[in-house]
mmCIF file of C-alpha atoms in Angstrom:
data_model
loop_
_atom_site.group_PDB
_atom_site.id
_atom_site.type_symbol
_atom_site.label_atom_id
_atom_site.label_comp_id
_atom_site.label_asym_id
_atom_site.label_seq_id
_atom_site.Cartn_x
_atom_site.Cartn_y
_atom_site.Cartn_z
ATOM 1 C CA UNK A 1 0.000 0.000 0.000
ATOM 2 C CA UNK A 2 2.640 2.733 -0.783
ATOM 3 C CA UNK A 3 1.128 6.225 -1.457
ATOM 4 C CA UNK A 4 3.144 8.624 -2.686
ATOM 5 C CA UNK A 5 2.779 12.310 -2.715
ATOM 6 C CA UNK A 6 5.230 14.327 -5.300
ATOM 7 C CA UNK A 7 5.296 18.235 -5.536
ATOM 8 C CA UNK A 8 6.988 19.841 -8.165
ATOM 9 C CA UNK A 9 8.007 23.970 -8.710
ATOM 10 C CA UNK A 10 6.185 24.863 -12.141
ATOM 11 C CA UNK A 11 3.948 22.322 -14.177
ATOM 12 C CA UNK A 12 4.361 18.826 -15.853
ATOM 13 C CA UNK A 13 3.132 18.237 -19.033
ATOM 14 C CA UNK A 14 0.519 15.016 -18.438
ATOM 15 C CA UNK A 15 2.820 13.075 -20.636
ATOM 16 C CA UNK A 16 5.381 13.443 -18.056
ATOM 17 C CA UNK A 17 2.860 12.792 -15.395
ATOM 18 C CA UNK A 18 2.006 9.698 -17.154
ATOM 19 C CA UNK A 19 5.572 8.615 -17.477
ATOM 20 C CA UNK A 20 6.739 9.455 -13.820
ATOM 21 C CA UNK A 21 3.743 7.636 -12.543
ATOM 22 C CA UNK A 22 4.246 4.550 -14.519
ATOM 23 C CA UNK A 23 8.465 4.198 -13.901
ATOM 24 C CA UNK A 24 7.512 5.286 -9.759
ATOM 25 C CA UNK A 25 5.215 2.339 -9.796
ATOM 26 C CA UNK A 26 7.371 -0.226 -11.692
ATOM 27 C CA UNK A 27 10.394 0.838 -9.025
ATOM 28 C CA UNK A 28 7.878 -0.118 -6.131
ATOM 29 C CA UNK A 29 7.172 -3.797 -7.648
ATOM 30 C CA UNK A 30 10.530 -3.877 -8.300
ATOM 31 C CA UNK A 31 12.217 -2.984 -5.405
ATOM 32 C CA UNK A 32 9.975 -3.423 -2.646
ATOM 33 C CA UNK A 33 7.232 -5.975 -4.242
ATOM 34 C CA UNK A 34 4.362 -3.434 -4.230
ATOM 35 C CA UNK A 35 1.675 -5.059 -6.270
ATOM 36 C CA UNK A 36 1.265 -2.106 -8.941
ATOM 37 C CA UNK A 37 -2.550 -2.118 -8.092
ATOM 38 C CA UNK A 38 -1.564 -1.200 -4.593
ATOM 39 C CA UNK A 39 -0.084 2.340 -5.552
ATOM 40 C CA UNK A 40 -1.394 5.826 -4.974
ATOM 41 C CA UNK A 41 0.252 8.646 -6.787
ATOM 42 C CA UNK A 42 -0.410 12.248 -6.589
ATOM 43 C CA UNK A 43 0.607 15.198 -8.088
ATOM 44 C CA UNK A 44 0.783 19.015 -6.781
ATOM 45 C CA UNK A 45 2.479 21.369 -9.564
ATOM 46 C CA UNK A 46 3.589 24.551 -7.072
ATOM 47 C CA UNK A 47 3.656 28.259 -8.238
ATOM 48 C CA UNK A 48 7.203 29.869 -7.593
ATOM 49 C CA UNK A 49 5.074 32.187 -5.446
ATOM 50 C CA UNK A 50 4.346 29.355 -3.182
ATOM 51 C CA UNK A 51 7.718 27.439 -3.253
ATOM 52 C CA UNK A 52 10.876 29.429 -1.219
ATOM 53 C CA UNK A 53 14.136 27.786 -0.822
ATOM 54 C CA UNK A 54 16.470 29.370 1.265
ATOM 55 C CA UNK A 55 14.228 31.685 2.211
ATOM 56 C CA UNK A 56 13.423 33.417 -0.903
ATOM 57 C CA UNK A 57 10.258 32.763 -3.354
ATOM 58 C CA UNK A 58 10.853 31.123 -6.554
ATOM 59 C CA UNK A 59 9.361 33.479 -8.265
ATOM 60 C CA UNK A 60 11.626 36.332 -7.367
ATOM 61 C CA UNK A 61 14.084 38.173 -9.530
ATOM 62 C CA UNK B 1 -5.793 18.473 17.896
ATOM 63 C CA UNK B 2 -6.805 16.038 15.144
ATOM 64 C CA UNK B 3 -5.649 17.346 11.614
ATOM 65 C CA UNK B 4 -7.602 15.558 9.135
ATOM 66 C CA UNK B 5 -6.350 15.859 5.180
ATOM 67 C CA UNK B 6 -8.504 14.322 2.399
ATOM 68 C CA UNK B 7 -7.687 14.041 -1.134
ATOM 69 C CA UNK B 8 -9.951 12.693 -3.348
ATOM 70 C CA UNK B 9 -9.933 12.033 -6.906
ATOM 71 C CA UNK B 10 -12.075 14.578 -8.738
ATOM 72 C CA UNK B 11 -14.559 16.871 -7.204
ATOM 73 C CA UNK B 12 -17.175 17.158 -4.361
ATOM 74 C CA UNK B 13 -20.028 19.418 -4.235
ATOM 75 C CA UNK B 14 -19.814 22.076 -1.249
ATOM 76 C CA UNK B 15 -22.954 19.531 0.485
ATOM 77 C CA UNK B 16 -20.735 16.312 0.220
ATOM 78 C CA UNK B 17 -17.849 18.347 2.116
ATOM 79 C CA UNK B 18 -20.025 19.829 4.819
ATOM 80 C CA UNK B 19 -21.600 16.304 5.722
ATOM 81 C CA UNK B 20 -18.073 15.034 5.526
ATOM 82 C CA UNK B 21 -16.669 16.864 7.957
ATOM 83 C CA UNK B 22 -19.258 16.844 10.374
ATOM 84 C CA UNK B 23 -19.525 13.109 10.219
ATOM 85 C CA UNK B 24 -15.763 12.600 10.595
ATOM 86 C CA UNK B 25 -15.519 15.378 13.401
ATOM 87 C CA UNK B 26 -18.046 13.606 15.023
ATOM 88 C CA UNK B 27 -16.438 10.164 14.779
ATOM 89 C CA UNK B 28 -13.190 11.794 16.565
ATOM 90 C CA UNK B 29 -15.292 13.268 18.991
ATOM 91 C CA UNK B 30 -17.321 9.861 20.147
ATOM 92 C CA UNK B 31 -14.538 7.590 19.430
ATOM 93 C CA UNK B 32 -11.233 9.591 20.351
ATOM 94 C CA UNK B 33 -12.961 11.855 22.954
ATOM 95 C CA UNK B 34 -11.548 14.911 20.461
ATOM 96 C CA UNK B 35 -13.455 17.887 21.123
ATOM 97 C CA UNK B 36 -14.904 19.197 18.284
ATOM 98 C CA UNK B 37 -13.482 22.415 18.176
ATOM 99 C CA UNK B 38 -9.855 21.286 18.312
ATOM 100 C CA UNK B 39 -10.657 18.774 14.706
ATOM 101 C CA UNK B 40 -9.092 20.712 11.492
ATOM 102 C CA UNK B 41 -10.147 18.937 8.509
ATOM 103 C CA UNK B 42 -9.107 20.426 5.157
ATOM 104 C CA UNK B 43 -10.126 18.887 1.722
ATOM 105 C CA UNK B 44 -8.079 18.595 -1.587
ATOM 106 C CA UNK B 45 -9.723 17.633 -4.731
ATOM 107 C CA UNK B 46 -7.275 16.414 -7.129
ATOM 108 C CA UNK B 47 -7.994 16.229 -11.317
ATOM 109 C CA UNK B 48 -7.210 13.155 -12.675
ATOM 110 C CA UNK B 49 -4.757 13.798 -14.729
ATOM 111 C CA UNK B 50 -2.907 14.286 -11.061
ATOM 112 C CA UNK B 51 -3.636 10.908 -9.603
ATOM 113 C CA UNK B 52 -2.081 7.898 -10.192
ATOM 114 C CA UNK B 53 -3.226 4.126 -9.909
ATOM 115 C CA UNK B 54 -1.399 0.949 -11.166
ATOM 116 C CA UNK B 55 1.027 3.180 -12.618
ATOM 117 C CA UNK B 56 -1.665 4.743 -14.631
ATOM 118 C CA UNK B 57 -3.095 8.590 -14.561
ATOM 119 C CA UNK B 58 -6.752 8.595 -13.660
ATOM 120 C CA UNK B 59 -7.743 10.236 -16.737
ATOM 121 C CA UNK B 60 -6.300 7.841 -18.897
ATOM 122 C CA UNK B 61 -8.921 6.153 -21.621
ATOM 123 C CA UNK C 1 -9.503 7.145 -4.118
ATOM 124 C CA UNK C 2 -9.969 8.826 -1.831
ATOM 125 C CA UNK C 3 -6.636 9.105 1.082
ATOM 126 C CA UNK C 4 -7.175 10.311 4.094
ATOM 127 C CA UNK C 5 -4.132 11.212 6.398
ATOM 128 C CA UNK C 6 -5.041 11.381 10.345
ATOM 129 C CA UNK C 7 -2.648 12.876 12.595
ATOM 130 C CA UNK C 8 -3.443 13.270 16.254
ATOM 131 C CA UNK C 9 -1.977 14.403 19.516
ATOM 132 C CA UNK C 10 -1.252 11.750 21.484
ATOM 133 C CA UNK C 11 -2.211 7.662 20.946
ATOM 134 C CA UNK C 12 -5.391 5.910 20.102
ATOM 135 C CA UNK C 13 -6.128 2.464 21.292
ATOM 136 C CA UNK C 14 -6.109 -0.362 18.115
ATOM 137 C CA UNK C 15 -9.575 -0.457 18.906
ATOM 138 C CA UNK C 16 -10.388 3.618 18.465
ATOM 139 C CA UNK C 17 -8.380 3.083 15.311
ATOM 140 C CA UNK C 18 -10.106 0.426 13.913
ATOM 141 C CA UNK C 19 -13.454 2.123 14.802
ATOM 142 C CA UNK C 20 -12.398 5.347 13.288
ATOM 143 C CA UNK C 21 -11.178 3.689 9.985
ATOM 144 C CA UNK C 22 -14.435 1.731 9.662
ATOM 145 C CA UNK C 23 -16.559 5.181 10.267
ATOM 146 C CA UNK C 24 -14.575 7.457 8.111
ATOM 147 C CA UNK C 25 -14.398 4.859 5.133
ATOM 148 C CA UNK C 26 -18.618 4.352 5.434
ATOM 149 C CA UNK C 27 -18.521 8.575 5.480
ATOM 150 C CA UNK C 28 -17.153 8.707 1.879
ATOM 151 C CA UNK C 29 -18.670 5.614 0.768
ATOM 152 C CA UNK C 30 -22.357 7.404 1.873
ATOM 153 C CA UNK C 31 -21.890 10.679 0.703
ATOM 154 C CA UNK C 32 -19.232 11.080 -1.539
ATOM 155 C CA UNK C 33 -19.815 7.308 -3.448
ATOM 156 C CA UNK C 34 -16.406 6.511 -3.184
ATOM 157 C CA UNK C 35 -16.410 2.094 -3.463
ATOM 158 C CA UNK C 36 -15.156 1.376 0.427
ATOM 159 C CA UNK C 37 -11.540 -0.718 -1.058
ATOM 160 C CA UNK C 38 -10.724 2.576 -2.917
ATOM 161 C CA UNK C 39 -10.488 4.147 0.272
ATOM 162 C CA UNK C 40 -6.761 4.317 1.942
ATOM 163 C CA UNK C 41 -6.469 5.941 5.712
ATOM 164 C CA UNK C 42 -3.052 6.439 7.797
ATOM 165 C CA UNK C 43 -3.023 7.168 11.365
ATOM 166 C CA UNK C 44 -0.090 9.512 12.935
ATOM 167 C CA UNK C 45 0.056 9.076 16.384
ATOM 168 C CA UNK C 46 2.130 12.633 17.319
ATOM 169 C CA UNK C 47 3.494 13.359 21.286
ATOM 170 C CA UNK C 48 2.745 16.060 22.910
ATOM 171 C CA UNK C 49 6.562 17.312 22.381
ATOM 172 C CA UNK C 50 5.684 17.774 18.755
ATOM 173 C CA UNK C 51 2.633 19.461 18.471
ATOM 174 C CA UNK C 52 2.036 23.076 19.310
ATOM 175 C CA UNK C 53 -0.957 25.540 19.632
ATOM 176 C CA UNK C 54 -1.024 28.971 20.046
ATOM 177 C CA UNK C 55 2.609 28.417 20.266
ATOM 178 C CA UNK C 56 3.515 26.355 22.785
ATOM 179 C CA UNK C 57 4.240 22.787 22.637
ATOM 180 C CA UNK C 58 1.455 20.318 24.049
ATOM 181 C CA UNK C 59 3.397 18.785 26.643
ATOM 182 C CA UNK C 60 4.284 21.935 28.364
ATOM 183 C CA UNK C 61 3.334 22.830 32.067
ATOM 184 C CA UNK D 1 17.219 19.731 5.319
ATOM 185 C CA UNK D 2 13.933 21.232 6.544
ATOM 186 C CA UNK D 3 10.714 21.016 4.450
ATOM 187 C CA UNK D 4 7.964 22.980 5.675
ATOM 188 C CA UNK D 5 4.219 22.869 4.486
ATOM 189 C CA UNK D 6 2.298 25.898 5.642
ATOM 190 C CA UNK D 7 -1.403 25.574 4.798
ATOM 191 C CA UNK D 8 -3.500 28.571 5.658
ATOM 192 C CA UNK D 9 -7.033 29.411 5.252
ATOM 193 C CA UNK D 10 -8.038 31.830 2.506
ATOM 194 C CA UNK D 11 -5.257 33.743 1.207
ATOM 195 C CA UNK D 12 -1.878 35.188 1.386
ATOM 196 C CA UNK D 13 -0.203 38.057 -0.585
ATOM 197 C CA UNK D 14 3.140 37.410 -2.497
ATOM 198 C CA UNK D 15 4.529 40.059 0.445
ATOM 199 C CA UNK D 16 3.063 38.145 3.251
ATOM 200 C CA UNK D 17 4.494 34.585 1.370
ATOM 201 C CA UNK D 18 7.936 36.310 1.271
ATOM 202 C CA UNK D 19 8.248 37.448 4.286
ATOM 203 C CA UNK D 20 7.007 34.286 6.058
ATOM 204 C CA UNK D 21 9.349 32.081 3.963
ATOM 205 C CA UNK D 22 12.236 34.704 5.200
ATOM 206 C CA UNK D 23 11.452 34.160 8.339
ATOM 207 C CA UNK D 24 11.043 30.550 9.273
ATOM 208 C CA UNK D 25 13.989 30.066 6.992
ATOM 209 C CA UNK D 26 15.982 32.282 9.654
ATOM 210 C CA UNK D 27 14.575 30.977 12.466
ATOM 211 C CA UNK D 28 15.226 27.286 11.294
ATOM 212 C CA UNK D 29 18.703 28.495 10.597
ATOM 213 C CA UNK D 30 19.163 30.268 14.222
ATOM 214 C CA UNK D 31 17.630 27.643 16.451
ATOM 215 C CA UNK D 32 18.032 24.648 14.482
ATOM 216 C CA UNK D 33 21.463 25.423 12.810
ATOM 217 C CA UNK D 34 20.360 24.473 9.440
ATOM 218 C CA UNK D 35 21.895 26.450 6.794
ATOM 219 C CA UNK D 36 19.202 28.671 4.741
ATOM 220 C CA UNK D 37 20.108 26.953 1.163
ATOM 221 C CA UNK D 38 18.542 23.512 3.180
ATOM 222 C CA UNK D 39 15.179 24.876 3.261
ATOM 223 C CA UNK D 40 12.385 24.423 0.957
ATOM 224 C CA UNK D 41 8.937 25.804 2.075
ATOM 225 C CA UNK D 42 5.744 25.380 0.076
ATOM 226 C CA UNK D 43 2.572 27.445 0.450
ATOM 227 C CA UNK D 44 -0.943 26.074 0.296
ATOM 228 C CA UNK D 45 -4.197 28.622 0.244
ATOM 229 C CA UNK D 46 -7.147 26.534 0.897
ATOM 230 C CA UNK D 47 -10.302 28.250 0.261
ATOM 231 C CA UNK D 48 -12.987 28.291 3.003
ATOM 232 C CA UNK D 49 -15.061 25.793 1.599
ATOM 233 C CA UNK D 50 -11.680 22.827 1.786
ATOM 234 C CA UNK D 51 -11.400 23.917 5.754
ATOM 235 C CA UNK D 52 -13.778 22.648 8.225
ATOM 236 C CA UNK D 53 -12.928 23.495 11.874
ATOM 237 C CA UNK D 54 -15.453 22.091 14.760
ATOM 238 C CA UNK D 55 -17.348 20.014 11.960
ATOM 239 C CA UNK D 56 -18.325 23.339 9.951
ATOM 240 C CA UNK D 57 -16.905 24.561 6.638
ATOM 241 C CA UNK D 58 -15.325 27.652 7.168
ATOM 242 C CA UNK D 59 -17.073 29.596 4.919
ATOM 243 C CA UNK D 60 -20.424 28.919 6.217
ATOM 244 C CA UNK D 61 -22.843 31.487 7.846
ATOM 245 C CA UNK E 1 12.498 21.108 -6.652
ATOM 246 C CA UNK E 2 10.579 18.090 -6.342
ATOM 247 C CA UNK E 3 9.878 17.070 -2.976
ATOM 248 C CA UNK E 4 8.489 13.449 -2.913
ATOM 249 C CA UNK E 5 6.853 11.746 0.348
ATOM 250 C CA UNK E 6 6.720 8.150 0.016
ATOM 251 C CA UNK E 7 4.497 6.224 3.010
ATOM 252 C CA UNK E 8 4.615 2.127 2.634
ATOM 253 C CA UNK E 9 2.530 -0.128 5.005
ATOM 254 C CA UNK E 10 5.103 -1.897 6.637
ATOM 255 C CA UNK E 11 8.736 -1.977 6.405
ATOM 256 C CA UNK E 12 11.771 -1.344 3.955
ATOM 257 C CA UNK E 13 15.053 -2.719 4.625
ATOM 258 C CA UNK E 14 17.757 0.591 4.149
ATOM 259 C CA UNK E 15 19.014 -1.164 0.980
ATOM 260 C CA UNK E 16 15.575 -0.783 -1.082
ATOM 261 C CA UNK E 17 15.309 2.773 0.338
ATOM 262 C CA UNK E 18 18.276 3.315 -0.956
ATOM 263 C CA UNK E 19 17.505 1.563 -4.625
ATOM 264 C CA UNK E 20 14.311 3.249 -4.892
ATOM 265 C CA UNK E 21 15.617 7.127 -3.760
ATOM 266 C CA UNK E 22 18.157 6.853 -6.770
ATOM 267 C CA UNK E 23 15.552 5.436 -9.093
ATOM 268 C CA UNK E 24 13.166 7.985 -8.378
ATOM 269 C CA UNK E 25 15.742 10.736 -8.280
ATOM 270 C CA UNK E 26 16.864 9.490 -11.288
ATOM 271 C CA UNK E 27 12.948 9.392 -13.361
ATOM 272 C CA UNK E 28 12.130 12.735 -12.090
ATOM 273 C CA UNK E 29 15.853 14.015 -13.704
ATOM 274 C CA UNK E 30 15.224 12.060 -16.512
ATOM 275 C CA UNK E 31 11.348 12.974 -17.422
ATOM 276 C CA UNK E 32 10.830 15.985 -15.834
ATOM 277 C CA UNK E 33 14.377 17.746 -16.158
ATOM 278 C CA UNK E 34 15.003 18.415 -12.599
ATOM 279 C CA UNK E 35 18.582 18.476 -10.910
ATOM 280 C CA UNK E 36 19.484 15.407 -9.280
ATOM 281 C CA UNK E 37 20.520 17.620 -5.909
ATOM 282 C CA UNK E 38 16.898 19.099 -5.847
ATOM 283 C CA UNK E 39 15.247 16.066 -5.138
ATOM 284 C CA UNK E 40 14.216 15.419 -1.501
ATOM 285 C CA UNK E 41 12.789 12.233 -0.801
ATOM 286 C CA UNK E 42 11.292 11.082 2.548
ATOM 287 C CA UNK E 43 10.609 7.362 3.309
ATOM 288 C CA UNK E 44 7.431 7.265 5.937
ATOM 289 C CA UNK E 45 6.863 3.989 7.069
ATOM 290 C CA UNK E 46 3.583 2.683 8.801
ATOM 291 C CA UNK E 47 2.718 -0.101 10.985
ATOM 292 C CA UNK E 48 -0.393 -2.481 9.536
ATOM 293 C CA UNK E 49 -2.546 -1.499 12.942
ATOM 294 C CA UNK E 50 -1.916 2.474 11.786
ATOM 295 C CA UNK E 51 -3.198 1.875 7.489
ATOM 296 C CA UNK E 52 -6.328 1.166 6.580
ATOM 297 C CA UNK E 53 -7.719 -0.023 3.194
ATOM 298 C CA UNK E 54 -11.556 -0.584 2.665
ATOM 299 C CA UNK E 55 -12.218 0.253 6.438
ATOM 300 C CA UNK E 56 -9.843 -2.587 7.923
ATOM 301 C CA UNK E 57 -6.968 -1.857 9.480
ATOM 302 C CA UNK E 58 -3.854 -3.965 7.670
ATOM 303 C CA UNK E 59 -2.640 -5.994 10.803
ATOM 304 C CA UNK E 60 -6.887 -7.160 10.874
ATOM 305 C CA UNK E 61 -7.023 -11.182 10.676
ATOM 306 C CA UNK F 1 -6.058 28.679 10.747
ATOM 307 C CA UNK F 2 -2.473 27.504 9.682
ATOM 308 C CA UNK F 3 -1.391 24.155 10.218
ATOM 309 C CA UNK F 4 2.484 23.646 9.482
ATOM 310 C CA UNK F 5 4.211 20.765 9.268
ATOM 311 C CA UNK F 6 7.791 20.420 9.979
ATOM 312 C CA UNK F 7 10.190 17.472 8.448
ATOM 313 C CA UNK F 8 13.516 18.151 9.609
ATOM 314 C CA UNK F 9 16.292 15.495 9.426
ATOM 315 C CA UNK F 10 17.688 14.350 12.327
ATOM 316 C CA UNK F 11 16.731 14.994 15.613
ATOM 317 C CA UNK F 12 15.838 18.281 17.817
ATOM 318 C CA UNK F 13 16.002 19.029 21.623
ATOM 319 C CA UNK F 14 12.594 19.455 22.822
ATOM 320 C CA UNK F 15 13.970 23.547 23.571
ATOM 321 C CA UNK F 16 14.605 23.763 19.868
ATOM 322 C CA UNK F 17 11.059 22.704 19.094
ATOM 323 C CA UNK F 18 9.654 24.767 21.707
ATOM 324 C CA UNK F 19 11.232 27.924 20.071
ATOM 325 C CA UNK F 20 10.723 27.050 16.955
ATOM 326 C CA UNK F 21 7.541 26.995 17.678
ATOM 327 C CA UNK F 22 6.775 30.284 19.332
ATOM 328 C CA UNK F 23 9.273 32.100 16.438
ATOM 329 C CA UNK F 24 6.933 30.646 13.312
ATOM 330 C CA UNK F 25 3.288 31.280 15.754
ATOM 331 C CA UNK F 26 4.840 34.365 15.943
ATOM 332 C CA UNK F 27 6.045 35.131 12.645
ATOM 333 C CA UNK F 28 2.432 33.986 11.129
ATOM 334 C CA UNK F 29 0.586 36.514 13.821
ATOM 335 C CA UNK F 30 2.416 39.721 13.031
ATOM 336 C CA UNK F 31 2.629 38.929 9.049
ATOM 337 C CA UNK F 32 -0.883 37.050 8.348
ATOM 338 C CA UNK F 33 -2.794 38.377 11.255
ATOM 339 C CA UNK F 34 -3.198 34.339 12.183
ATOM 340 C CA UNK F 35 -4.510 34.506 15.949
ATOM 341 C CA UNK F 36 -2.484 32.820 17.863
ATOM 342 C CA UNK F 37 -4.466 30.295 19.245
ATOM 343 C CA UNK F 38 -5.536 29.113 15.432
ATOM 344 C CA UNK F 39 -1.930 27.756 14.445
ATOM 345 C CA UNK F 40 -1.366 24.351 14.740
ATOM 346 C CA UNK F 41 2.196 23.205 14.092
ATOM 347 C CA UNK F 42 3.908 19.222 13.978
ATOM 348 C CA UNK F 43 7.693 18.132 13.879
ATOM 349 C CA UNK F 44 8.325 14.979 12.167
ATOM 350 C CA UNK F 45 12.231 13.671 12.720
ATOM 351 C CA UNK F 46 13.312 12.138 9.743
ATOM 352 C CA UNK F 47 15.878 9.264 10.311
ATOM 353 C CA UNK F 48 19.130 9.758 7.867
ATOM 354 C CA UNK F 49 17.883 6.373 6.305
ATOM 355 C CA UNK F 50 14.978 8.085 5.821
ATOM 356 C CA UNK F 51 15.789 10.910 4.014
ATOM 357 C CA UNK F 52 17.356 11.294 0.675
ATOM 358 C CA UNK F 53 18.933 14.283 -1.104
ATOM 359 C CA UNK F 54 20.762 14.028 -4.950
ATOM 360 C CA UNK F 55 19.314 10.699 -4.895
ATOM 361 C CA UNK F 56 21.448 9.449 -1.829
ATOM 362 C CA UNK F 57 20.482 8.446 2.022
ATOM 363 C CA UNK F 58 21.639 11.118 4.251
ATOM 364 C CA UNK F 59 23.069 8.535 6.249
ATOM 365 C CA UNK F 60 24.947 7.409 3.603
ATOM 366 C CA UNK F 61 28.774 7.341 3.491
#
């Protein structure tokens, strides 16, 4: 029962959605012998107004 | 100080969320003697071209 | 597919748990139709030393 | 290597987001002696209607 | 700056942690064109009696 | 009503977490106008093994 939750700074396309989601889920049968039926993935693209590393916004100049 | 986070796949209508939370506020407060002021719930409706099952986007045909 | 993530001050008895799960899964199989095996729920048991309100941490005099 | 989620109700201006992020990011770095570039902090405005508190939607009457 | 949470009922011995954090690392490089050393991963793992799936707690005979 | 969750790796001292806590209740009063009282805040210690960066444990050699 693995869920996994994946945020991102900016957008994915949904074809790289699609392919992320497919190779995450082949890695868990793989490696840890998730039945690929048992896998949650989710997706949350972030603005660069919402996403600071060292404390400055993305989005900044 | 429950914090409840729900993500579904697709949408709810502003009813389904209401009688969510006050069902699952309730729960905590009968079963885990929460009071229901301290229970946070928030809700996150994802698209499915954001969720993944099987390896496979939600929105696939 | 609905996930729910539940993270409370404190511990819960297996039983409370199981109770809670079996509520919370028959919420969003009532009134948001979700089929009761889509539904995943995770339990985070967090002590008092972790969790603050208003500021202060919940084990505090 | 800190990751903070801040959710908030309603909403935040890009000044408020900037200065928060600034902030933590110091204080992480003062108390916690983890060095600023370490850091990442992600925003999430959830409208009234995702944010129940005491079993009601926020944005009810 | 992807920042991936991974939760697994169960346990994960370090050496598939450590397999599947370079696989990942290496998709979302791959696919989505982010810097290897932007990648944070976290491993979460739950006990059956704290995940539940259609209602049941996992450690449920 | 903020929540914030904290993942830090490694451990903190229970004073750490304590000011932490007061700096960022703090920080979110003066910038957001968040009453006090309203902000809910969790620290999750993240094992090394737990935690990867560049696609590598933390506790790695």
């Amino acid at each position: 029962m693995p869920y996994v939750d994946i945020k991102v700074a900016g957008t994915l396309t949904r074809e790289q959605k699609a392919k992320i989601a497919e190779e995450i889920t082949d890695t868990l049968e793989r490696i840890a012998k998730k039945p690929k039926s048992y896998t949650y993935i989710t997706f949350h693209e972030v603005a660069g107004e919402n996403w600071a590393v060292a404390g400055e916004l993305l989005d900044s100049d």
